[in-house]
Amino acid sequence: MKRQYYDNIPSPCFVQEENKLISNLEILKYVRENAQVQILVALKGYAFWHSFPLIKKYLDGASASSLFEAKLIYEEMGVKAHTYCPAYLKDDFEEIANISKHLTFNSLSQWEQFKNSVKSSVSCGLRINPEYSEIDVPIYNPAVQGSRLGMVKAMIPDILPEGIEGLLFHVMCEQDSYVLERVLQKVKEKFHKQLIQVNWLNMGGGHWITDKNYDVNHLINLLNKFHLEYPHLQLILEPGEAIGLGTGFLLSTVQDIVENNGIKTAILDVSFSAHMPDTLEMPYKPNVRDASTDAANSQFKYRLGGISCLAGDYMSEYGFEAPLQIGDQIIFEDMIHYTMVKTTLFNGVKHPSIGVLNKEGEFELLREIPYEYYKYRLS
Ligand SMILES: Cc1ncc(COP(=O)(O)O)c(C=O)c1O
């Protein structure tokens, strides 16, 4: 039995399924409309810019964390970004300020450095750190002790500097509104004095709003309750992952099958290190279509091996219903958010093409990544 799902899609290829994106956007729109909250897409988590015109119909814009992200938002969504950088660079600042409508500063010293270069049309804010987070993985936790991200209560004056109009916090990752409720409680306890002086509060990302278990109505009630307490505040959420969650896959193909001491590895034309770095960084085991991530009870077990030379570029065994063969397609699910954004050209391995299965289910090839792109990044 040959595993062949698509005969018109080149391998490897990141493929967005437009209908799934629309389903996510409908959920986010429902929240926006019922909770008086602005929702932005955070480019660090989702930058599939072919879909920006569609996203613009549903959301309130986008958030950037660098000049390049702000430029992509301006060029492809046609709006000015809500921008936050851990540190703005002197050489970039004027350009970034020209294409941003909100600028959030990570420290008072950054604010002091740049406050005189900001035009009055830009609304400025400070990032606060409530020193509370329920994220277990330290590398993803901006509230760890000694974090460089945001100002803790002891660092922020009771009376905010003139010109500061907003606050931003970001301390969540793939979490629900019950976590947000506890975070908001801490934010109120620590920053009430500042909250009453500003006119917007950006609650960052990490809101897994489009996950099937997310209690959307609890979020709406929570935000509406918060709004009653602080009616002067424009509330903002800037999820990245929730936009692209479950909206597409990475198609790959088995190139060879090797066996060493009873361990069979199917070597693919993709790399975990270069094309799915989160799988090794977090780490997590991605779902593969029609395969079990738990191979314990499977007759046909295979490691999936990357095409780079890194020894650890593989995923431990998956269970399949039948033996794998060279030429079989292996589909990694849910690869359109952080995965795509974080790819590299490590080892010079071919970068996956990029395409979309449109609303009608027809495949459109959007981009192939040529050798020149690899060469250009080196010298
Ligand atoms: C400041 C800020 N906003 C938004 C996000 C997006 O988070 P997520 O993609 O988890 O929703 C991040 C992620 O790191 C962030 O640092």
PDB file of C-alpha atoms in Angstrom, residues 32-247:
ATOM      1  CA  ARG A  32     -13.395  40.394  19.014  1.00  0.00           C
ATOM      2  CA  GLU A  33     -17.039  41.162  18.464  1.00  0.00           C
ATOM      3  CA  ASN A  34     -18.238  39.934  21.822  1.00  0.00           C
ATOM      4  CA  ALA A  35     -15.476  41.174  24.104  1.00  0.00           C
ATOM      5  CA  GLN A  36     -14.604  44.618  22.775  1.00  0.00           C
ATOM      6  CA  VAL A  37     -11.037  43.464  22.336  1.00  0.00           C
ATOM      7  CA  GLN A  38      -8.672  44.096  19.467  1.00  0.00           C
ATOM      8  CA  ILE A  39      -6.946  40.980  18.157  1.00  0.00           C
ATOM      9  CA  LEU A  40      -3.676  41.183  16.238  1.00  0.00           C
ATOM     10  CA  VAL A  41      -1.629  38.459  14.601  1.00  0.00           C
ATOM     11  CA  ALA A  42       1.898  38.252  16.070  1.00  0.00           C
ATOM     12  CA  LEU A  43       4.317  37.690  13.210  1.00  0.00           C
ATOM     13  CA  LYS A  44       6.865  35.912  15.316  1.00  0.00           C
ATOM     14  CA  GLY A  45       4.382  33.062  15.522  1.00  0.00           C
ATOM     15  CA  TYR A  46       2.638  33.340  12.171  1.00  0.00           C
ATOM     16  CA  ALA A  47       4.088  34.996   9.081  1.00  0.00           C
ATOM     17  CA  PHE A  48       2.419  33.166   6.174  1.00  0.00           C
ATOM     18  CA  TRP A  49       1.934  36.487   4.441  1.00  0.00           C
ATOM     19  CA  HIS A  50       0.021  35.202   1.452  1.00  0.00           C
ATOM     20  CA  SER A  51      -2.929  35.082   3.858  1.00  0.00           C
ATOM     21  CA  PHE A  52      -2.519  38.626   5.231  1.00  0.00           C
ATOM     22  CA  PRO A  53      -5.252  40.167   3.014  1.00  0.00           C
ATOM     23  CA  LEU A  54      -7.663  37.493   4.282  1.00  0.00           C
ATOM     24  CA  ILE A  55      -6.563  37.993   7.899  1.00  0.00           C
ATOM     25  CA  LYS A  56      -7.072  41.735   7.561  1.00  0.00           C
ATOM     26  CA  LYS A  57     -10.785  41.121   6.966  1.00  0.00           C
ATOM     27  CA  TYR A  58     -11.112  39.380  10.337  1.00  0.00           C
ATOM     28  CA  LEU A  59      -8.553  40.920  12.731  1.00  0.00           C
ATOM     29  CA  ASP A  60      -7.342  44.371  13.810  1.00  0.00           C
ATOM     30  CA  GLY A  61      -3.864  44.225  12.348  1.00  0.00           C
ATOM     31  CA  ALA A  62      -0.577  42.707  13.365  1.00  0.00           C
ATOM     32  CA  SER A  63       2.220  42.945  15.878  1.00  0.00           C
ATOM     33  CA  ALA A  64       5.924  43.056  15.103  1.00  0.00           C
ATOM     34  CA  SER A  65       9.042  42.443  17.120  1.00  0.00           C
ATOM     35  CA  SER A  66      11.618  43.702  14.622  1.00  0.00           C
ATOM     36  CA  LEU A  67      12.003  46.069  11.701  1.00  0.00           C
ATOM     37  CA  PHE A  68      11.617  43.255   9.169  1.00  0.00           C
ATOM     38  CA  GLU A  69       8.351  42.069  10.697  1.00  0.00           C
ATOM     39  CA  ALA A  70       7.013  45.634  10.784  1.00  0.00           C
ATOM     40  CA  LYS A  71       7.970  46.062   7.106  1.00  0.00           C
ATOM     41  CA  LEU A  72       6.266  42.838   6.090  1.00  0.00           C
ATOM     42  CA  ILE A  73       3.099  43.948   7.878  1.00  0.00           C
ATOM     43  CA  TYR A  74       3.208  47.333   6.173  1.00  0.00           C
ATOM     44  CA  GLU A  75       3.872  45.882   2.719  1.00  0.00           C
ATOM     45  CA  GLU A  76       1.562  42.875   2.768  1.00  0.00           C
ATOM     46  CA  MET A  77      -1.241  43.871   5.153  1.00  0.00           C
ATOM     47  CA  GLY A  78      -1.119  47.569   4.402  1.00  0.00           C
ATOM     48  CA  VAL A  79      -1.329  48.606   8.059  1.00  0.00           C
ATOM     49  CA  LYS A  80       1.048  50.000  10.648  1.00  0.00           C
ATOM     50  CA  ALA A  81       2.239  47.523  13.249  1.00  0.00           C
ATOM     51  CA  HIS A  82       1.980  47.341  17.001  1.00  0.00           C
ATOM     52  CA  THR A  83       5.671  46.932  17.674  1.00  0.00           C
ATOM     53  CA  TYR A  84       7.632  45.737  20.668  1.00  0.00           C
ATOM     54  CA  CYS A  85      11.364  44.922  20.619  1.00  0.00           C
ATOM     55  CA  PRO A  86      13.481  43.898  23.617  1.00  0.00           C
ATOM     56  CA  ALA A  87      15.730  46.729  22.439  1.00  0.00           C
ATOM     57  CA  TYR A  88      15.242  49.116  19.526  1.00  0.00           C
ATOM     58  CA  LEU A  89      18.337  49.647  17.415  1.00  0.00           C
ATOM     59  CA  LYS A  90      19.456  53.214  16.852  1.00  0.00           C
ATOM     60  CA  ASP A  91      19.885  52.693  13.111  1.00  0.00           C
ATOM     61  CA  ASP A  92      16.430  51.147  12.677  1.00  0.00           C
ATOM     62  CA  PHE A  93      14.407  53.332  14.962  1.00  0.00           C
ATOM     63  CA  GLU A  94      13.216  56.025  12.579  1.00  0.00           C
ATOM     64  CA  GLU A  95      12.063  53.493   9.995  1.00  0.00           C
ATOM     65  CA  ILE A  96      10.363  51.264  12.528  1.00  0.00           C
ATOM     66  CA  ALA A  97       8.616  54.253  14.144  1.00  0.00           C
ATOM     67  CA  ASN A  98       7.320  55.425  10.753  1.00  0.00           C
ATOM     68  CA  ILE A  99       5.539  52.138  10.088  1.00  0.00           C
ATOM     69  CA  SER A 100       4.258  51.482  13.621  1.00  0.00           C
ATOM     70  CA  LYS A 101       1.140  52.814  15.320  1.00  0.00           C
ATOM     71  CA  HIS A 102       2.056  51.482  18.770  1.00  0.00           C
ATOM     72  CA  LEU A 103       5.615  51.225  20.102  1.00  0.00           C
ATOM     73  CA  THR A 104       6.218  49.367  23.331  1.00  0.00           C
ATOM     74  CA  PHE A 105       9.497  49.845  25.185  1.00  0.00           C
ATOM     75  CA  ASN A 106      11.121  47.180  27.303  1.00  0.00           C
ATOM     76  CA  SER A 107      12.732  49.564  29.806  1.00  0.00           C
ATOM     77  CA  LEU A 108      12.738  53.173  30.932  1.00  0.00           C
ATOM     78  CA  SER A 109      16.235  53.552  29.556  1.00  0.00           C
ATOM     79  CA  GLN A 110      15.040  52.557  26.061  1.00  0.00           C
ATOM     80  CA  TRP A 111      12.162  55.015  26.411  1.00  0.00           C
ATOM     81  CA  GLU A 112      14.595  57.774  27.441  1.00  0.00           C
ATOM     82  CA  GLN A 113      16.826  56.998  24.453  1.00  0.00           C
ATOM     83  CA  PHE A 114      14.062  57.269  21.897  1.00  0.00           C
ATOM     84  CA  LYS A 115      11.206  59.339  23.341  1.00  0.00           C
ATOM     85  CA  ASN A 116      12.211  62.485  21.483  1.00  0.00           C
ATOM     86  CA  SER A 117      12.273  60.670  18.132  1.00  0.00           C
ATOM     87  CA  VAL A 118       8.654  59.467  18.349  1.00  0.00           C
ATOM     88  CA  LYS A 119       5.992  61.352  16.409  1.00  0.00           C
ATOM     89  CA  SER A 120       2.747  62.252  18.151  1.00  0.00           C
ATOM     90  CA  SER A 121       0.783  59.877  15.872  1.00  0.00           C
ATOM     91  CA  VAL A 122       2.457  56.890  17.558  1.00  0.00           C
ATOM     92  CA  SER A 123       1.104  55.620  20.854  1.00  0.00           C
ATOM     93  CA  CYS A 124       3.862  54.489  23.221  1.00  0.00           C
ATOM     94  CA  GLY A 125       3.810  51.940  25.994  1.00  0.00           C
ATOM     95  CA  LEU A 126       5.967  49.976  28.405  1.00  0.00           C
ATOM     96  CA  ARG A 127       6.263  46.216  28.795  1.00  0.00           C
ATOM     97  CA  ILE A 128       5.520  45.075  32.332  1.00  0.00           C
ATOM     98  CA  ASN A 129       6.460  41.761  33.883  1.00  0.00           C
ATOM     99  CA  PRO A 130       3.934  40.521  36.447  1.00  0.00           C
ATOM    100  CA  GLU A 131       6.484  37.936  37.692  1.00  0.00           C
ATOM    101  CA  TYR A 132       3.783  35.302  37.375  1.00  0.00           C
ATOM    102  CA  SER A 133       3.527  32.633  34.732  1.00  0.00           C
ATOM    103  CA  GLU A 134       2.374  29.032  34.494  1.00  0.00           C
ATOM    104  CA  ILE A 135       4.803  28.066  31.713  1.00  0.00           C
ATOM    105  CA  ASP A 136       6.880  25.015  32.658  1.00  0.00           C
ATOM    106  CA  VAL A 137       9.518  25.244  29.919  1.00  0.00           C
ATOM    107  CA  PRO A 138      12.027  27.941  31.011  1.00  0.00           C
ATOM    108  CA  ILE A 139      13.108  28.839  27.463  1.00  0.00           C
ATOM    109  CA  TYR A 140       9.495  29.916  26.737  1.00  0.00           C
ATOM    110  CA  ASN A 141       8.879  31.639  30.067  1.00  0.00           C
ATOM    111  CA  PRO A 142       9.336  35.437  30.004  1.00  0.00           C
ATOM    112  CA  ALA A 143       8.569  35.653  33.739  1.00  0.00           C
ATOM    113  CA  VAL A 144      11.478  33.529  34.984  1.00  0.00           C
ATOM    114  CA  GLN A 145      13.558  35.111  37.710  1.00  0.00           C
ATOM    115  CA  GLY A 146      15.961  37.647  36.279  1.00  0.00           C
ATOM    116  CA  SER A 147      14.084  37.813  32.970  1.00  0.00           C
ATOM    117  CA  ARG A 148      15.221  40.584  30.630  1.00  0.00           C
ATOM    118  CA  LEU A 149      11.693  40.934  29.248  1.00  0.00           C
ATOM    119  CA  GLY A 150       9.579  43.676  30.770  1.00  0.00           C
ATOM    120  CA  MET A 151       9.680  45.777  33.907  1.00  0.00           C
ATOM    121  CA  VAL A 152       8.819  44.225  37.248  1.00  0.00           C
ATOM    122  CA  LYS A 153       6.874  46.245  39.782  1.00  0.00           C
ATOM    123  CA  ALA A 154      10.039  47.463  41.535  1.00  0.00           C
ATOM    124  CA  MET A 155      11.347  48.921  38.258  1.00  0.00           C
ATOM    125  CA  ILE A 156       8.351  51.018  37.283  1.00  0.00           C
ATOM    126  CA  PRO A 157       7.461  54.381  38.866  1.00  0.00           C
ATOM    127  CA  ASP A 158       4.030  54.940  40.425  1.00  0.00           C
ATOM    128  CA  ILE A 159       3.557  57.936  38.141  1.00  0.00           C
ATOM    129  CA  LEU A 160       4.304  56.926  34.568  1.00  0.00           C
ATOM    130  CA  PRO A 161       6.514  59.172  32.423  1.00  0.00           C
ATOM    131  CA  GLU A 162       4.653  61.686  30.310  1.00  0.00           C
ATOM    132  CA  GLY A 163       3.998  60.176  26.883  1.00  0.00           C
ATOM    133  CA  ILE A 164       3.382  56.607  28.071  1.00  0.00           C
ATOM    134  CA  GLU A 165      -0.129  55.617  27.027  1.00  0.00           C
ATOM    135  CA  GLY A 166      -0.156  51.830  27.276  1.00  0.00           C
ATOM    136  CA  LEU A 167       1.150  48.683  28.936  1.00  0.00           C
ATOM    137  CA  LEU A 168       1.958  45.248  27.517  1.00  0.00           C
ATOM    138  CA  PHE A 169       2.539  41.930  29.221  1.00  0.00           C
ATOM    139  CA  HIS A 170       3.295  38.545  27.695  1.00  0.00           C
ATOM    140  CA  VAL A 171       3.640  35.596  30.052  1.00  0.00           C
ATOM    141  CA  MET A 172       1.594  32.813  28.447  1.00  0.00           C
ATOM    142  CA  CYS A 173       2.254  29.974  26.009  1.00  0.00           C
ATOM    143  CA  GLU A 174      -0.369  27.632  24.544  1.00  0.00           C
ATOM    144  CA  GLN A 175      -2.649  28.357  27.519  1.00  0.00           C
ATOM    145  CA  ASP A 176      -6.304  28.899  28.258  1.00  0.00           C
ATOM    146  CA  SER A 177      -8.363  31.760  29.642  1.00  0.00           C
ATOM    147  CA  TYR A 178      -8.311  30.305  33.156  1.00  0.00           C
ATOM    148  CA  VAL A 179      -4.555  30.911  33.177  1.00  0.00           C
ATOM    149  CA  LEU A 180      -5.179  34.393  31.810  1.00  0.00           C
ATOM    150  CA  GLU A 181      -7.609  34.992  34.670  1.00  0.00           C
ATOM    151  CA  ARG A 182      -4.880  34.248  37.234  1.00  0.00           C
ATOM    152  CA  VAL A 183      -2.328  36.341  35.308  1.00  0.00           C
ATOM    153  CA  LEU A 184      -4.749  39.272  35.181  1.00  0.00           C
ATOM    154  CA  GLN A 185      -5.249  39.035  38.918  1.00  0.00           C
ATOM    155  CA  LYS A 186      -1.478  39.453  39.418  1.00  0.00           C
ATOM    156  CA  VAL A 187      -1.358  42.290  36.904  1.00  0.00           C
ATOM    157  CA  LYS A 188      -4.096  44.115  38.806  1.00  0.00           C
ATOM    158  CA  GLU A 189      -2.432  43.511  42.172  1.00  0.00           C
ATOM    159  CA  LYS A 190       0.947  44.800  41.001  1.00  0.00           C
ATOM    160  CA  PHE A 191       0.116  47.426  38.413  1.00  0.00           C
ATOM    161  CA  HIS A 192      -3.252  48.905  39.338  1.00  0.00           C
ATOM    162  CA  LYS A 193      -1.702  52.360  39.823  1.00  0.00           C
ATOM    163  CA  GLN A 194      -0.269  52.287  36.324  1.00  0.00           C
ATOM    164  CA  LEU A 195      -3.361  50.727  34.725  1.00  0.00           C
ATOM    165  CA  ILE A 196      -5.456  53.722  35.671  1.00  0.00           C
ATOM    166  CA  GLN A 197      -3.005  56.080  33.944  1.00  0.00           C
ATOM    167  CA  VAL A 198      -2.927  54.462  30.492  1.00  0.00           C
ATOM    168  CA  ASN A 199      -5.489  53.942  27.765  1.00  0.00           C
ATOM    169  CA  TRP A 200      -4.515  50.536  26.355  1.00  0.00           C
ATOM    170  CA  LEU A 201      -3.451  47.172  27.732  1.00  0.00           C
ATOM    171  CA  ASN A 202      -1.894  44.593  25.425  1.00  0.00           C
ATOM    172  CA  MET A 203      -2.165  41.100  26.935  1.00  0.00           C
ATOM    173  CA  GLY A 204       0.448  39.596  24.602  1.00  0.00           C
ATOM    174  CA  GLY A 205       0.176  36.139  23.078  1.00  0.00           C
ATOM    175  CA  GLY A 206       0.034  32.566  24.273  1.00  0.00           C
ATOM    176  CA  HIS A 207      -3.776  32.514  24.134  1.00  0.00           C
ATOM    177  CA  TRP A 208      -4.670  29.192  22.515  1.00  0.00           C
ATOM    178  CA  ILE A 209      -8.070  30.501  21.467  1.00  0.00           C
ATOM    179  CA  THR A 210      -8.507  28.245  18.444  1.00  0.00           C
ATOM    180  CA  ASP A 211      -7.622  25.025  20.230  1.00  0.00           C
ATOM    181  CA  LYS A 212     -10.596  22.659  20.355  1.00  0.00           C
ATOM    182  CA  ASN A 213     -10.607  22.614  24.178  1.00  0.00           C
ATOM    183  CA  TYR A 214     -10.423  26.397  24.624  1.00  0.00           C
ATOM    184  CA  ASP A 215     -13.380  27.908  26.470  1.00  0.00           C
ATOM    185  CA  VAL A 216     -14.035  30.917  24.233  1.00  0.00           C
ATOM    186  CA  ASN A 217     -17.041  32.103  26.211  1.00  0.00           C
ATOM    187  CA  HIS A 218     -15.037  32.117  29.426  1.00  0.00           C
ATOM    188  CA  LEU A 219     -12.490  34.375  27.708  1.00  0.00           C
ATOM    189  CA  ILE A 220     -15.248  36.706  26.542  1.00  0.00           C
ATOM    190  CA  ASN A 221     -16.754  36.914  30.043  1.00  0.00           C
ATOM    191  CA  LEU A 222     -13.333  37.458  31.593  1.00  0.00           C
ATOM    192  CA  LEU A 223     -12.490  40.306  29.234  1.00  0.00           C
ATOM    193  CA  ASN A 224     -15.889  41.910  29.663  1.00  0.00           C
ATOM    194  CA  LYS A 225     -15.522  41.726  33.442  1.00  0.00           C
ATOM    195  CA  PHE A 226     -12.061  43.255  33.246  1.00  0.00           C
ATOM    196  CA  HIS A 227     -13.448  45.969  31.029  1.00  0.00           C
ATOM    197  CA  LEU A 228     -16.052  46.860  33.631  1.00  0.00           C
ATOM    198  CA  GLU A 229     -13.239  47.367  36.142  1.00  0.00           C
ATOM    199  CA  TYR A 230     -11.130  49.413  33.739  1.00  0.00           C
ATOM    200  CA  PRO A 231     -13.609  50.858  31.229  1.00  0.00           C
ATOM    201  CA  HIS A 232     -11.091  53.399  29.923  1.00  0.00           C
ATOM    202  CA  LEU A 233      -8.741  50.680  28.630  1.00  0.00           C
ATOM    203  CA  GLN A 234      -8.628  49.414  25.041  1.00  0.00           C
ATOM    204  CA  LEU A 235      -7.815  45.739  25.450  1.00  0.00           C
ATOM    205  CA  ILE A 236      -5.560  44.030  22.916  1.00  0.00           C
ATOM    206  CA  LEU A 237      -4.557  40.391  22.399  1.00  0.00           C
ATOM    207  CA  GLU A 238      -1.738  39.451  20.042  1.00  0.00           C
ATOM    208  CA  PRO A 239      -1.651  35.690  19.578  1.00  0.00           C
ATOM    209  CA  GLY A 240       0.516  34.194  16.858  1.00  0.00           C
ATOM    210  CA  GLU A 241       0.081  30.468  17.180  1.00  0.00           C
ATOM    211  CA  ALA A 242      -3.711  30.645  17.558  1.00  0.00           C
ATOM    212  CA  ILE A 243      -4.009  32.106  14.054  1.00  0.00           C
ATOM    213  CA  GLY A 244      -2.162  29.273  12.337  1.00  0.00           C
ATOM    214  CA  LEU A 245      -3.017  26.429  14.702  1.00  0.00           C
ATOM    215  CA  GLY A 246      -3.926  23.307  12.742  1.00  0.00           C
ATOM    216  CA  THR A 247      -4.061  25.147   9.403  1.00  0.00           C
TER     217      THR A 247
END
